[in-house]
Structures are given as C-alpha cells and as structure tokens.
C-alpha cells in the first residue's frame, strides 16, 4: 500500500461502514489518523488492472513491550470484488508477512452477523476465542463481536 492508494482504500472502507457489519466506525478517518493507527510495514492492497480491490493492514494492540508480537488485523474487500478469492489471497499474504516480521499472534474482532468474514478468517487459520457480548454501541445499539486469533507456527 502506498499513500496514493488512500482514496481507494478509504472508499472500500466506507463501503464496509455502510454495511453496518464491518466496523464500529461510522465515518472513515483522515489519512493522517489512519496512517497513525496502522503499522507502516504491514499494509497491503490487492489490485487488478491498476484498480485497488481490497486492502489489509495490521495495528498494534498495545504500546507495552510484552505485546510487541501481537497485532490486530483488518481486511476490507470492495463490493464488486467479493467472493472472488481476493480476501483469502490478501489475508494469507498479510499473515505470511506478519510471520516474517515476528508477530506470534494476529487477532481480529468481527460482528457475529458477518458470516463471510468469519468464514474467511477460519479458512486462513484463525480460531474463535470467544464472543464479547455488548462490547460497544453502533448507532445507539449494543453489538457483540467474535474475537478470533491466529497463532504463528514460525514466530514466538
């Protein structure tokens, strides 16, 4: 991912926001906010014919040194590209790079209603840790999330 990819990345993120099944965010952040929250060496886009179709990135889960090998993963696929295997290819690439960088745990939280994302993560080696009930509100309604993690066979 390059900074010049941000407009397409933001558009795909906004598509996810609109579903009310992908994030608690209700608006996309600015580039500066997004850039500050994500690890610089763990950002990928999937392109076809120069068009960004999906993105994936890692964020630190904590500033504490003990958690240096634990990251939170985000992946979003454009509406018109869903169901084509792009998400699996991109997430597997991100996980391979995370292994090489020494991350031993990648975690993510997914709304239980987002069956496609839950299936994607299970296919890519994530396991369900548990359901966090009423963890936060979206548009005034309490929502649950399913916490998943993937442990590296190479790192840690």
Tab-separated table of N, CA and C in Angstrom:
chain	number	residue	atom	x	y	z
A	1	UNK	N	0.847	-1.176	0.000
A	1	UNK	CA	0.000	0.000	0.000
A	1	UNK	C	0.887	1.232	0.000
A	2	UNK	N	0.528	2.160	-0.858
A	2	UNK	CA	1.214	3.447	-0.944
A	2	UNK	C	0.242	4.545	-0.504
A	3	UNK	N	0.750	5.683	-0.038
A	3	UNK	CA	-0.161	6.784	0.317
A	3	UNK	C	-1.108	7.162	-0.830
A	4	UNK	N	-0.657	6.985	-2.056
A	4	UNK	CA	-1.513	7.309	-3.202
A	4	UNK	C	-2.704	6.352	-3.325
A	5	UNK	N	-2.659	5.204	-2.622
A	5	UNK	CA	-3.781	4.265	-2.620
A	5	UNK	C	-4.886	4.694	-1.665
A	6	UNK	N	-4.621	5.689	-0.829
A	6	UNK	CA	-5.571	6.058	0.221
A	6	UNK	C	-6.981	6.356	-0.297
A	7	UNK	N	-7.181	7.119	-1.363
A	7	UNK	CA	-8.568	7.363	-1.796
A	7	UNK	C	-9.338	6.069	-2.074
A	8	UNK	N	-8.717	5.102	-2.713
A	8	UNK	CA	-9.391	3.826	-2.989
A	8	UNK	C	-9.580	3.030	-1.701
A	9	UNK	N	-8.582	3.029	-0.838
A	9	UNK	CA	-8.687	2.335	0.446
A	9	UNK	C	-9.823	2.934	1.256
A	10	UNK	N	-9.897	4.254	1.311
A	10	UNK	CA	-10.976	4.929	2.046
A	10	UNK	C	-12.339	4.560	1.464
A	11	UNK	N	-12.452	4.542	0.140
A	11	UNK	CA	-13.724	4.193	-0.498
A	11	UNK	C	-14.164	2.781	-0.123
A	12	UNK	N	-13.236	1.838	-0.137
A	12	UNK	CA	-13.562	0.460	0.239
A	12	UNK	C	-13.951	0.394	1.708
A	13	UNK	N	-13.256	1.148	2.546
A	13	UNK	CA	-13.592	1.191	3.971
A	13	UNK	C	-14.997	1.757	4.163
A	14	UNK	N	-15.324	2.799	3.417
A	14	UNK	CA	-16.660	3.397	3.509
A	14	UNK	C	-17.740	2.413	3.063
A	15	UNK	N	-17.440	1.552	2.101
A	15	UNK	CA	-18.385	0.507	1.714
A	15	UNK	C	-18.638	-0.435	2.891
A	16	UNK	N	-17.579	-0.776	3.606
A	16	UNK	CA	-17.731	-1.618	4.789
A	16	UNK	C	-18.528	-0.928	5.880
A	17	UNK	N	-18.265	0.351	6.103
A	17	UNK	CA	-19.006	1.126	7.105
A	17	UNK	C	-20.492	1.100	6.778
A	18	UNK	N	-20.829	1.263	5.506
A	18	UNK	CA	-22.230	1.333	5.080
A	18	UNK	C	-22.995	0.046	5.372
A	19	UNK	N	-22.306	-1.094	5.429
A	19	UNK	CA	-22.990	-2.368	5.697
A	19	UNK	C	-23.443	-2.487	7.141
A	20	UNK	N	-22.843	-1.732	8.037
A	20	UNK	CA	-23.092	-1.831	9.483
A	20	UNK	C	-22.701	-3.201	10.032
A	21	UNK	N	-21.901	-3.964	9.264
A	21	UNK	CA	-21.468	-5.295	9.679
A	21	UNK	C	-19.954	-5.438	9.712
A	22	UNK	N	-19.220	-4.335	9.489
A	22	UNK	CA	-17.772	-4.453	9.349
A	22	UNK	C	-16.974	-3.699	10.406
A	23	UNK	N	-17.535	-2.664	11.000
A	23	UNK	CA	-16.775	-1.822	11.920
A	23	UNK	C	-17.721	-1.000	12.781
A	24	UNK	N	-17.224	-0.575	13.933
A	24	UNK	CA	-17.979	0.355	14.759
A	24	UNK	C	-17.846	1.790	14.247
A	25	UNK	N	-16.880	2.043	13.386
A	25	UNK	CA	-16.726	3.390	12.828
A	25	UNK	C	-17.963	3.749	12.012
A	26	UNK	N	-18.326	5.017	12.056
A	26	UNK	CA	-19.454	5.498	11.261
A	26	UNK	C	-18.996	6.430	10.146
A	27	UNK	N	-17.737	6.835	10.183
A	27	UNK	CA	-17.128	7.617	9.107
A	27	UNK	C	-15.684	7.151	8.969
A	28	UNK	N	-15.167	7.296	7.771
A	28	UNK	CA	-13.763	6.937	7.549
A	28	UNK	C	-12.861	8.007	8.152
A	29	UNK	N	-11.737	7.599	8.712
A	29	UNK	CA	-10.800	8.579	9.257
A	29	UNK	C	-10.070	9.308	8.129
A	30	UNK	N	-9.367	10.344	8.498
A	30	UNK	CA	-8.478	11.003	7.541
A	30	UNK	C	-7.271	10.100	7.308
A	31	UNK	N	-6.522	10.380	6.262
A	31	UNK	CA	-5.286	9.631	6.009
A	31	UNK	C	-4.362	9.717	7.220
A	32	UNK	N	-4.235	10.881	7.796
A	32	UNK	CA	-3.321	11.080	8.925
A	32	UNK	C	-3.717	10.198	10.111
A	33	UNK	N	-5.016	10.136	10.405
A	33	UNK	CA	-5.485	9.295	11.509
A	33	UNK	C	-5.254	7.816	11.203
A	34	UNK	N	-5.632	7.403	9.992
A	34	UNK	CA	-5.477	6.004	9.609
A	34	UNK	C	-4.005	5.617	9.633
A	35	UNK	N	-3.169	6.450	9.068
A	35	UNK	CA	-1.735	6.199	8.999
A	35	UNK	C	-1.127	6.048	10.392
A	36	UNK	N	-1.562	6.864	11.331
A	36	UNK	CA	-1.019	6.812	12.694
A	36	UNK	C	-1.432	5.541	13.435
A	37	UNK	N	-2.556	4.954	13.068
A	37	UNK	CA	-3.083	3.779	13.780
A	37	UNK	C	-2.575	2.447	13.239
A	38	UNK	N	-1.977	2.447	12.053
A	38	UNK	CA	-1.583	1.181	11.429
A	38	UNK	C	-0.070	1.079	11.293
A	39	UNK	N	0.429	-0.137	11.420
A	39	UNK	CA	1.861	-0.382	11.289
A	39	UNK	C	2.296	-0.121	9.855
A	40	UNK	N	3.381	0.585	9.693
A	40	UNK	CA	3.791	1.010	8.344
A	40	UNK	C	4.278	-0.128	7.469
A	41	UNK	N	4.814	-1.193	8.066
A	41	UNK	CA	5.355	-2.278	7.255
A	41	UNK	C	4.377	-3.445	7.093
A	42	UNK	N	3.126	-3.230	7.424
A	42	UNK	CA	2.140	-4.305	7.349
A	42	UNK	C	0.837	-3.795	6.734
A	43	UNK	N	0.950	-3.252	5.519
A	43	UNK	CA	-0.207	-2.711	4.800
A	43	UNK	C	-0.150	-3.223	3.368
A	44	UNK	N	-1.228	-3.803	2.919
A	44	UNK	CA	-1.252	-4.355	1.571
A	44	UNK	C	-2.528	-3.936	0.845
A	45	UNK	N	-2.439	-3.853	-0.463
A	45	UNK	CA	-3.623	-3.720	-1.309
A	45	UNK	C	-3.581	-4.821	-2.350
A	46	UNK	N	-4.752	-5.215	-2.811
A	46	UNK	CA	-4.877	-6.132	-3.947
A	46	UNK	C	-5.417	-5.310	-5.104
A	47	UNK	N	-4.745	-5.413	-6.243
A	47	UNK	CA	-5.136	-4.649	-7.423
A	47	UNK	C	-5.385	-5.577	-8.599
A	48	UNK	N	-6.264	-5.126	-9.474
A	48	UNK	CA	-6.458	-5.772	-10.766
A	48	UNK	C	-6.549	-4.654	-11.804
A	49	UNK	N	-5.695	-4.723	-12.795
A	49	UNK	CA	-5.660	-3.704	-13.851
A	49	UNK	C	-5.538	-2.295	-13.265
A	50	UNK	N	-4.718	-2.173	-12.214
A	50	UNK	CA	-4.462	-0.872	-11.613
A	50	UNK	C	-5.534	-0.375	-10.660
A	51	UNK	N	-6.599	-1.155	-10.472
A	51	UNK	CA	-7.680	-0.758	-9.568
A	51	UNK	C	-7.528	-1.487	-8.240
A	52	UNK	N	-7.567	-0.742	-7.130
A	52	UNK	CA	-7.494	-1.341	-5.801
A	52	UNK	C	-8.832	-2.014	-5.507
A	53	UNK	N	-8.779	-3.313	-5.209
A	53	UNK	CA	-9.983	-4.094	-4.945
A	53	UNK	C	-10.140	-4.475	-3.479
A	54	UNK	N	-9.047	-4.417	-2.726
A	54	UNK	CA	-9.093	-4.812	-1.321
A	54	UNK	C	-7.858	-4.267	-0.618
A	55	UNK	N	-7.955	-4.183	0.694
A	55	UNK	CA	-6.794	-3.787	1.487
A	55	UNK	C	-6.792	-4.562	2.794
A	56	UNK	N	-5.603	-4.689	3.363
A	56	UNK	CA	-5.418	-5.338	4.659
A	56	UNK	C	-4.277	-4.632	5.379
A	57	UNK	N	-4.388	-4.553	6.696
A	57	UNK	CA	-3.361	-3.861	7.475
A	57	UNK	C	-3.355	-4.390	8.901
A	58	UNK	N	-2.247	-4.158	9.576
A	58	UNK	CA	-2.096	-4.517	10.979
A	58	UNK	C	-1.986	-3.262	11.828
A	59	UNK	N	-2.522	-3.374	13.038
A	59	UNK	CA	-2.420	-2.314	14.044
A	59	UNK	C	-1.857	-2.925	15.314
A	60	UNK	N	-1.062	-2.179	16.055
A	60	UNK	CA	-0.593	-2.719	17.336
A	60	UNK	C	-1.764	-2.830	18.309
A	61	UNK	N	-1.736	-3.850	19.170
A	61	UNK	CA	-2.789	-3.979	20.174
A	61	UNK	C	-2.435	-3.252	21.461
A	62	UNK	N	-1.156	-2.969	21.652
A	62	UNK	CA	-0.707	-2.314	22.872
A	62	UNK	C	0.650	-1.665	22.632
A	63	UNK	N	0.935	-0.628	23.385
A	63	UNK	CA	2.255	0.001	23.338
A	63	UNK	C	3.235	-0.697	24.286
A	64	UNK	N	2.736	-1.613	25.112
A	64	UNK	CA	3.586	-2.318	26.069
A	64	UNK	C	4.488	-3.307	25.340
A	65	UNK	N	5.743	-3.367	25.733
A	65	UNK	CA	6.748	-4.195	25.068
A	65	UNK	C	6.361	-5.673	25.048
A	66	UNK	N	5.681	-6.146	26.057
A	66	UNK	CA	5.312	-7.557	26.135
A	66	UNK	C	4.396	-7.983	24.985
A	67	UNK	N	3.686	-7.016	24.402
A	67	UNK	CA	2.741	-7.309	23.325
A	67	UNK	C	3.284	-6.939	21.947
A	68	UNK	N	4.580	-6.783	21.827
A	68	UNK	CA	5.178	-6.353	20.558
A	68	UNK	C	4.902	-7.322	19.415
A	69	UNK	N	4.649	-8.582	19.707
A	69	UNK	CA	4.389	-9.577	18.671
A	69	UNK	C	2.923	-9.888	18.461
A	70	UNK	N	2.059	-9.017	18.978
A	70	UNK	CA	0.613	-9.204	18.843
A	70	UNK	C	0.058	-8.015	18.080
A	71	UNK	N	-0.724	-8.295	17.039
A	71	UNK	CA	-1.303	-7.215	16.237
A	71	UNK	C	-2.757	-7.536	15.930
A	72	UNK	N	-3.506	-6.484	15.649
A	72	UNK	CA	-4.889	-6.623	15.194
A	72	UNK	C	-4.933	-6.442	13.692
A	73	UNK	N	-5.663	-7.299	13.032
A	73	UNK	CA	-5.745	-7.299	11.575
A	73	UNK	C	-7.084	-6.742	11.114
A	74	UNK	N	-7.031	-5.991	10.010
A	74	UNK	CA	-8.230	-5.503	9.333
A	74	UNK	C	-8.118	-5.855	7.861
A	75	UNK	N	-9.231	-6.278	7.272
A	75	UNK	CA	-9.263	-6.554	5.844
A	75	UNK	C	-10.625	-6.140	5.300
A	76	UNK	N	-10.604	-5.474	4.162
A	76	UNK	CA	-11.827	-4.997	3.505
A	76	UNK	C	-11.713	-5.260	2.016
A	77	UNK	N	-12.779	-5.790	1.437
A	77	UNK	CA	-12.833	-6.096	0.011
A	77	UNK	C	-13.946	-5.259	-0.606
A	78	UNK	N	-13.672	-4.657	-1.750
A	78	UNK	CA	-14.660	-3.841	-2.446
A	78	UNK	C	-15.894	-4.669	-2.783
A	79	UNK	N	-17.039	-4.027	-2.760
A	79	UNK	CA	-18.306	-4.725	-3.027
A	79	UNK	C	-18.258	-5.554	-4.307
A	80	UNK	N	-17.762	-4.989	-5.369
A	80	UNK	CA	-17.757	-5.670	-6.653
A	80	UNK	C	-16.736	-6.778	-6.785
A	81	UNK	N	-15.897	-6.958	-5.780
A	81	UNK	CA	-14.837	-7.970	-5.855
A	81	UNK	C	-15.017	-9.077	-4.823
A	82	UNK	N	-16.090	-9.036	-4.067
A	82	UNK	CA	-16.308	-10.041	-3.024
A	82	UNK	C	-16.653	-11.388	-3.655
A	83	UNK	N	-16.201	-12.446	-2.992
A	83	UNK	CA	-16.496	-13.793	-3.454
A	83	UNK	C	-15.588	-14.298	-4.559
A	84	UNK	N	-14.516	-13.562	-4.848
A	84	UNK	CA	-13.591	-13.958	-5.921
A	84	UNK	C	-12.286	-14.549	-5.396
A	85	UNK	N	-12.141	-14.689	-4.093
A	85	UNK	CA	-10.921	-15.240	-3.518
A	85	UNK	C	-9.853	-14.202	-3.226
A	86	UNK	N	-10.159	-12.946	-3.491
A	86	UNK	CA	-9.183	-11.876	-3.249
A	86	UNK	C	-8.899	-11.738	-1.758
A	87	UNK	N	-9.928	-11.826	-0.941
A	87	UNK	CA	-9.738	-11.715	0.500
A	87	UNK	C	-8.818	-12.789	1.039
A	88	UNK	N	-9.008	-14.030	0.605
A	88	UNK	CA	-8.151	-15.134	1.066
A	88	UNK	C	-6.702	-14.922	0.650
A	89	UNK	N	-6.503	-14.549	-0.603
A	89	UNK	CA	-5.140	-14.326	-1.084
A	89	UNK	C	-4.466	-13.193	-0.324
A	90	UNK	N	-5.188	-12.114	-0.111
A	90	UNK	CA	-4.617	-10.956	0.572
A	90	UNK	C	-4.344	-11.252	2.037
A	91	UNK	N	-5.288	-11.889	2.712
A	91	UNK	CA	-5.087	-12.194	4.127
A	91	UNK	C	-3.942	-13.186	4.310
A	92	UNK	N	-3.847	-14.187	3.460
A	92	UNK	CA	-2.724	-15.133	3.567
A	92	UNK	C	-1.387	-14.435	3.335
A	93	UNK	N	-1.330	-13.504	2.408
A	93	UNK	CA	-0.096	-12.742	2.184
A	93	UNK	C	0.251	-11.910	3.420
A	94	UNK	N	-0.741	-11.250	3.985
A	94	UNK	CA	-0.512	-10.443	5.188
A	94	UNK	C	-0.015	-11.319	6.337
A	95	UNK	N	-0.603	-12.491	6.506
A	95	UNK	CA	-0.186	-13.386	7.586
A	95	UNK	C	1.232	-13.891	7.376
A	96	UNK	N	1.597	-14.175	6.130
A	96	UNK	CA	2.971	-14.577	5.838
A	96	UNK	C	3.962	-13.488	6.187
A	97	UNK	N	3.616	-12.277	5.847
A	97	UNK	CA	4.499	-11.152	6.190
A	97	UNK	C	4.554	-10.920	7.689
A	98	UNK	N	3.434	-11.134	8.368
A	98	UNK	CA	3.419	-10.993	9.825
A	98	UNK	C	4.334	-12.030	10.467
A	99	UNK	N	4.298	-13.265	9.963
A	99	UNK	CA	5.196	-14.303	10.464
A	99	UNK	C	6.653	-13.879	10.293
A	100	UNK	N	6.988	-13.411	9.089
A	100	UNK	CA	8.365	-12.989	8.805
A	100	UNK	C	8.801	-11.834	9.697
A	101	UNK	N	7.859	-10.985	10.080
A	101	UNK	CA	8.180	-9.829	10.923
A	101	UNK	C	8.218	-10.183	12.410
A	102	UNK	N	7.887	-11.442	12.747
A	102	UNK	CA	7.990	-11.870	14.136
A	102	UNK	C	6.716	-11.756	14.955
A	103	UNK	N	5.581	-11.544	14.319
A	103	UNK	CA	4.317	-11.497	15.064
A	103	UNK	C	3.876	-12.918	15.378
A	104	UNK	N	3.599	-13.193	16.650
A	104	UNK	CA	3.196	-14.528	17.039
A	104	UNK	C	1.679	-14.666	17.171
A	105	UNK	N	0.988	-13.549	17.299
A	105	UNK	CA	-0.472	-13.601	17.390
A	105	UNK	C	-1.068	-12.476	16.557
A	106	UNK	N	-2.004	-12.835	15.703
A	106	UNK	CA	-2.803	-11.855	14.968
A	106	UNK	C	-4.232	-12.067	15.432
A	107	UNK	N	-4.864	-10.989	15.840
A	107	UNK	CA	-6.242	-11.093	16.315
A	107	UNK	C	-7.139	-10.166	15.508
A	108	UNK	N	-8.428	-10.442	15.586
A	108	UNK	CA	-9.418	-9.593	14.928
A	108	UNK	C	-10.746	-9.755	15.637
A	109	UNK	N	-11.594	-8.766	15.541
A	109	UNK	CA	-12.949	-8.820	16.091
A	109	UNK	C	-13.929	-8.619	14.945
A	110	UNK	N	-14.914	-9.494	14.871
A	110	UNK	CA	-15.862	-9.489	13.763
A	110	UNK	C	-17.274	-9.573	14.325
A	111	UNK	N	-18.184	-8.803	13.747
A	111	UNK	CA	-19.584	-8.917	14.146
A	111	UNK	C	-20.071	-10.337	13.834
A	112	UNK	N	-20.822	-10.972	14.739
A	112	UNK	CA	-21.272	-12.343	14.500
A	112	UNK	C	-22.145	-12.483	13.251
A	113	UNK	N	-22.778	-11.408	12.824
A	113	UNK	CA	-23.621	-11.443	11.630
A	113	UNK	C	-22.806	-11.451	10.335
A	114	UNK	N	-21.524	-11.151	10.413
A	114	UNK	CA	-20.676	-11.065	9.221
A	114	UNK	C	-20.112	-12.462	8.901
A	115	UNK	N	-21.000	-13.305	8.391
A	115	UNK	CA	-20.647	-14.705	8.135
A	115	UNK	C	-19.499	-14.833	7.142
A	116	UNK	N	-19.456	-13.978	6.121
A	116	UNK	CA	-18.395	-14.079	5.114
A	116	UNK	C	-17.025	-13.817	5.732
A	117	UNK	N	-16.922	-12.809	6.583
A	117	UNK	CA	-15.639	-12.504	7.208
A	117	UNK	C	-15.233	-13.586	8.200
A	118	UNK	N	-16.191	-14.099	8.954
A	118	UNK	CA	-15.874	-15.195	9.874
A	118	UNK	C	-15.357	-16.410	9.106
A	119	UNK	N	-15.994	-16.746	7.991
A	119	UNK	CA	-15.556	-17.894	7.183
A	119	UNK	C	-14.172	-17.650	6.592
A	120	UNK	N	-13.928	-16.441	6.097
A	120	UNK	CA	-12.612	-16.093	5.553
A	120	UNK	C	-11.535	-16.324	6.605
A	121	UNK	N	-11.738	-15.818	7.789
A	121	UNK	CA	-10.721	-15.930	8.825
A	121	UNK	C	-10.508	-17.379	9.259
A	122	UNK	N	-11.569	-18.151	9.339
A	122	UNK	CA	-11.406	-19.570	9.677
A	122	UNK	C	-10.609	-20.288	8.588
A	123	UNK	N	-10.896	-19.986	7.308
A	123	UNK	CA	-10.138	-20.603	6.212
A	123	UNK	C	-8.655	-20.260	6.299
A	124	UNK	N	-8.342	-19.097	6.848
A	124	UNK	CA	-6.950	-18.637	6.926
A	124	UNK	C	-6.293	-18.981	8.250
A	125	UNK	N	-6.890	-19.883	9.008
A	125	UNK	CA	-6.236	-20.400	10.209
A	125	UNK	C	-6.574	-19.721	11.518
A	126	UNK	N	-7.552	-18.852	11.535
A	126	UNK	CA	-7.969	-18.217	12.792
A	126	UNK	C	-8.897	-19.157	13.551
A	127	UNK	N	-8.868	-19.034	14.864
A	127	UNK	CA	-9.788	-19.775	15.718
A	127	UNK	C	-10.589	-18.787	16.549
A	128	UNK	N	-11.800	-19.170	16.901
A	128	UNK	CA	-12.642	-18.328	17.739
A	128	UNK	C	-12.159	-18.432	19.179
A	129	UNK	N	-11.897	-17.285	19.779
A	129	UNK	CA	-11.528	-17.227	21.188
A	129	UNK	C	-12.792	-17.121	22.029
A	130	UNK	N	-13.737	-16.319	21.568
A	130	UNK	CA	-14.991	-16.153	22.294
A	130	UNK	C	-15.784	-14.991	21.738
A	131	UNK	N	-16.955	-14.798	22.296
A	131	UNK	CA	-17.819	-13.684	21.917
A	131	UNK	C	-17.788	-12.637	23.012
A	132	UNK	N	-17.527	-11.421	22.612
A	132	UNK	CA	-17.550	-10.307	23.557
A	132	UNK	C	-18.933	-9.671	23.432
A	133	UNK	N	-19.782	-9.964	24.398
A	133	UNK	CA	-21.161	-9.516	24.357
A	133	UNK	C	-21.269	-8.044	24.733
A	134	UNK	N	-22.105	-7.339	23.959
A	134	UNK	CA	-22.382	-5.928	24.237
A	134	UNK	C	-21.087	-5.144	24.465
A	135	UNK	N	-20.120	-5.312	23.575
A	135	UNK	CA	-18.800	-4.708	23.746
A	135	UNK	C	-18.798	-3.222	23.432
A	136	UNK	N	-19.652	-2.801	22.519
A	136	UNK	CA	-19.706	-1.383	22.147
A	136	UNK	C	-21.026	-1.109	21.429
A	137	UNK	N	-21.307	0.171	21.246
A	137	UNK	CA	-22.548	0.567	20.569
A	137	UNK	C	-22.257	1.040	19.156
A	138	UNK	N	-23.174	0.712	18.275
A	138	UNK	CA	-23.159	1.215	16.902
A	138	UNK	C	-24.534	1.806	16.650
A	139	UNK	N	-24.560	3.067	16.330
A	139	UNK	CA	-25.830	3.778	16.118
A	139	UNK	C	-26.771	3.602	17.303
A	140	UNK	N	-26.219	3.619	18.510
A	140	UNK	CA	-27.014	3.541	19.722
A	140	UNK	C	-27.395	2.142	20.164
A	141	UNK	N	-27.089	1.130	19.370
A	141	UNK	CA	-27.443	-0.246	19.719
A	141	UNK	C	-26.198	-1.017	20.145
A	142	UNK	N	-26.329	-1.779	21.238
A	142	UNK	CA	-25.233	-2.616	21.694
A	142	UNK	C	-24.985	-3.716	20.673
A	143	UNK	N	-23.712	-3.989	20.421
A	143	UNK	CA	-23.332	-5.037	19.463
A	143	UNK	C	-22.310	-5.967	20.095
A	144	UNK	N	-22.370	-7.210	19.706
A	144	UNK	CA	-21.387	-8.214	20.098
A	144	UNK	C	-20.307	-8.281	19.022
A	145	UNK	N	-19.148	-8.795	19.388
A	145	UNK	CA	-18.131	-9.157	18.404
A	145	UNK	C	-17.568	-10.533	18.766
A	146	UNK	N	-17.135	-11.226	17.736
A	146	UNK	CA	-16.457	-12.506	17.911
A	146	UNK	C	-14.960	-12.213	17.830
A	147	UNK	N	-14.236	-12.600	18.867
A	147	UNK	CA	-12.790	-12.414	18.901
A	147	UNK	C	-12.134	-13.671	18.346
A	148	UNK	N	-11.307	-13.484	17.316
A	148	UNK	CA	-10.581	-14.581	16.694
A	148	UNK	C	-9.090	-14.293	16.777
A	149	UNK	N	-8.295	-15.349	16.768
A	149	UNK	CA	-6.849	-15.178	16.736
A	149	UNK	C	-6.224	-16.260	15.879
A	150	UNK	N	-5.048	-15.928	15.399
A	150	UNK	CA	-4.242	-16.871	14.628
A	150	UNK	C	-2.844	-16.833	15.225
A	151	UNK	N	-2.378	-17.981	15.658
A	151	UNK	CA	-1.039	-18.101	16.246
A	151	UNK	C	-0.077	-18.574	15.180
A	152	UNK	N	1.064	-17.963	15.145
A	152	UNK	CA	2.085	-18.308	14.159
A	152	UNK	C	2.787	-19.609	14.536
A	153	UNK	N	3.081	-20.390	13.512
A	153	UNK	CA	3.925	-21.575	13.697
A	153	UNK	C	5.398	-21.223	13.597
A	154	UNK	N	5.708	-20.014	13.118
A	154	UNK	CA	7.086	-19.605	12.878
A	154	UNK	C	7.618	-18.604	13.877
A	155	UNK	N	6.767	-17.707	14.346
A	155	UNK	CA	7.210	-16.636	15.241
A	155	UNK	C	6.796	-16.956	16.677
A	156	UNK	N	7.575	-16.420	17.622
A	156	UNK	CA	7.234	-16.576	19.023
A	156	UNK	C	7.663	-17.907	19.551
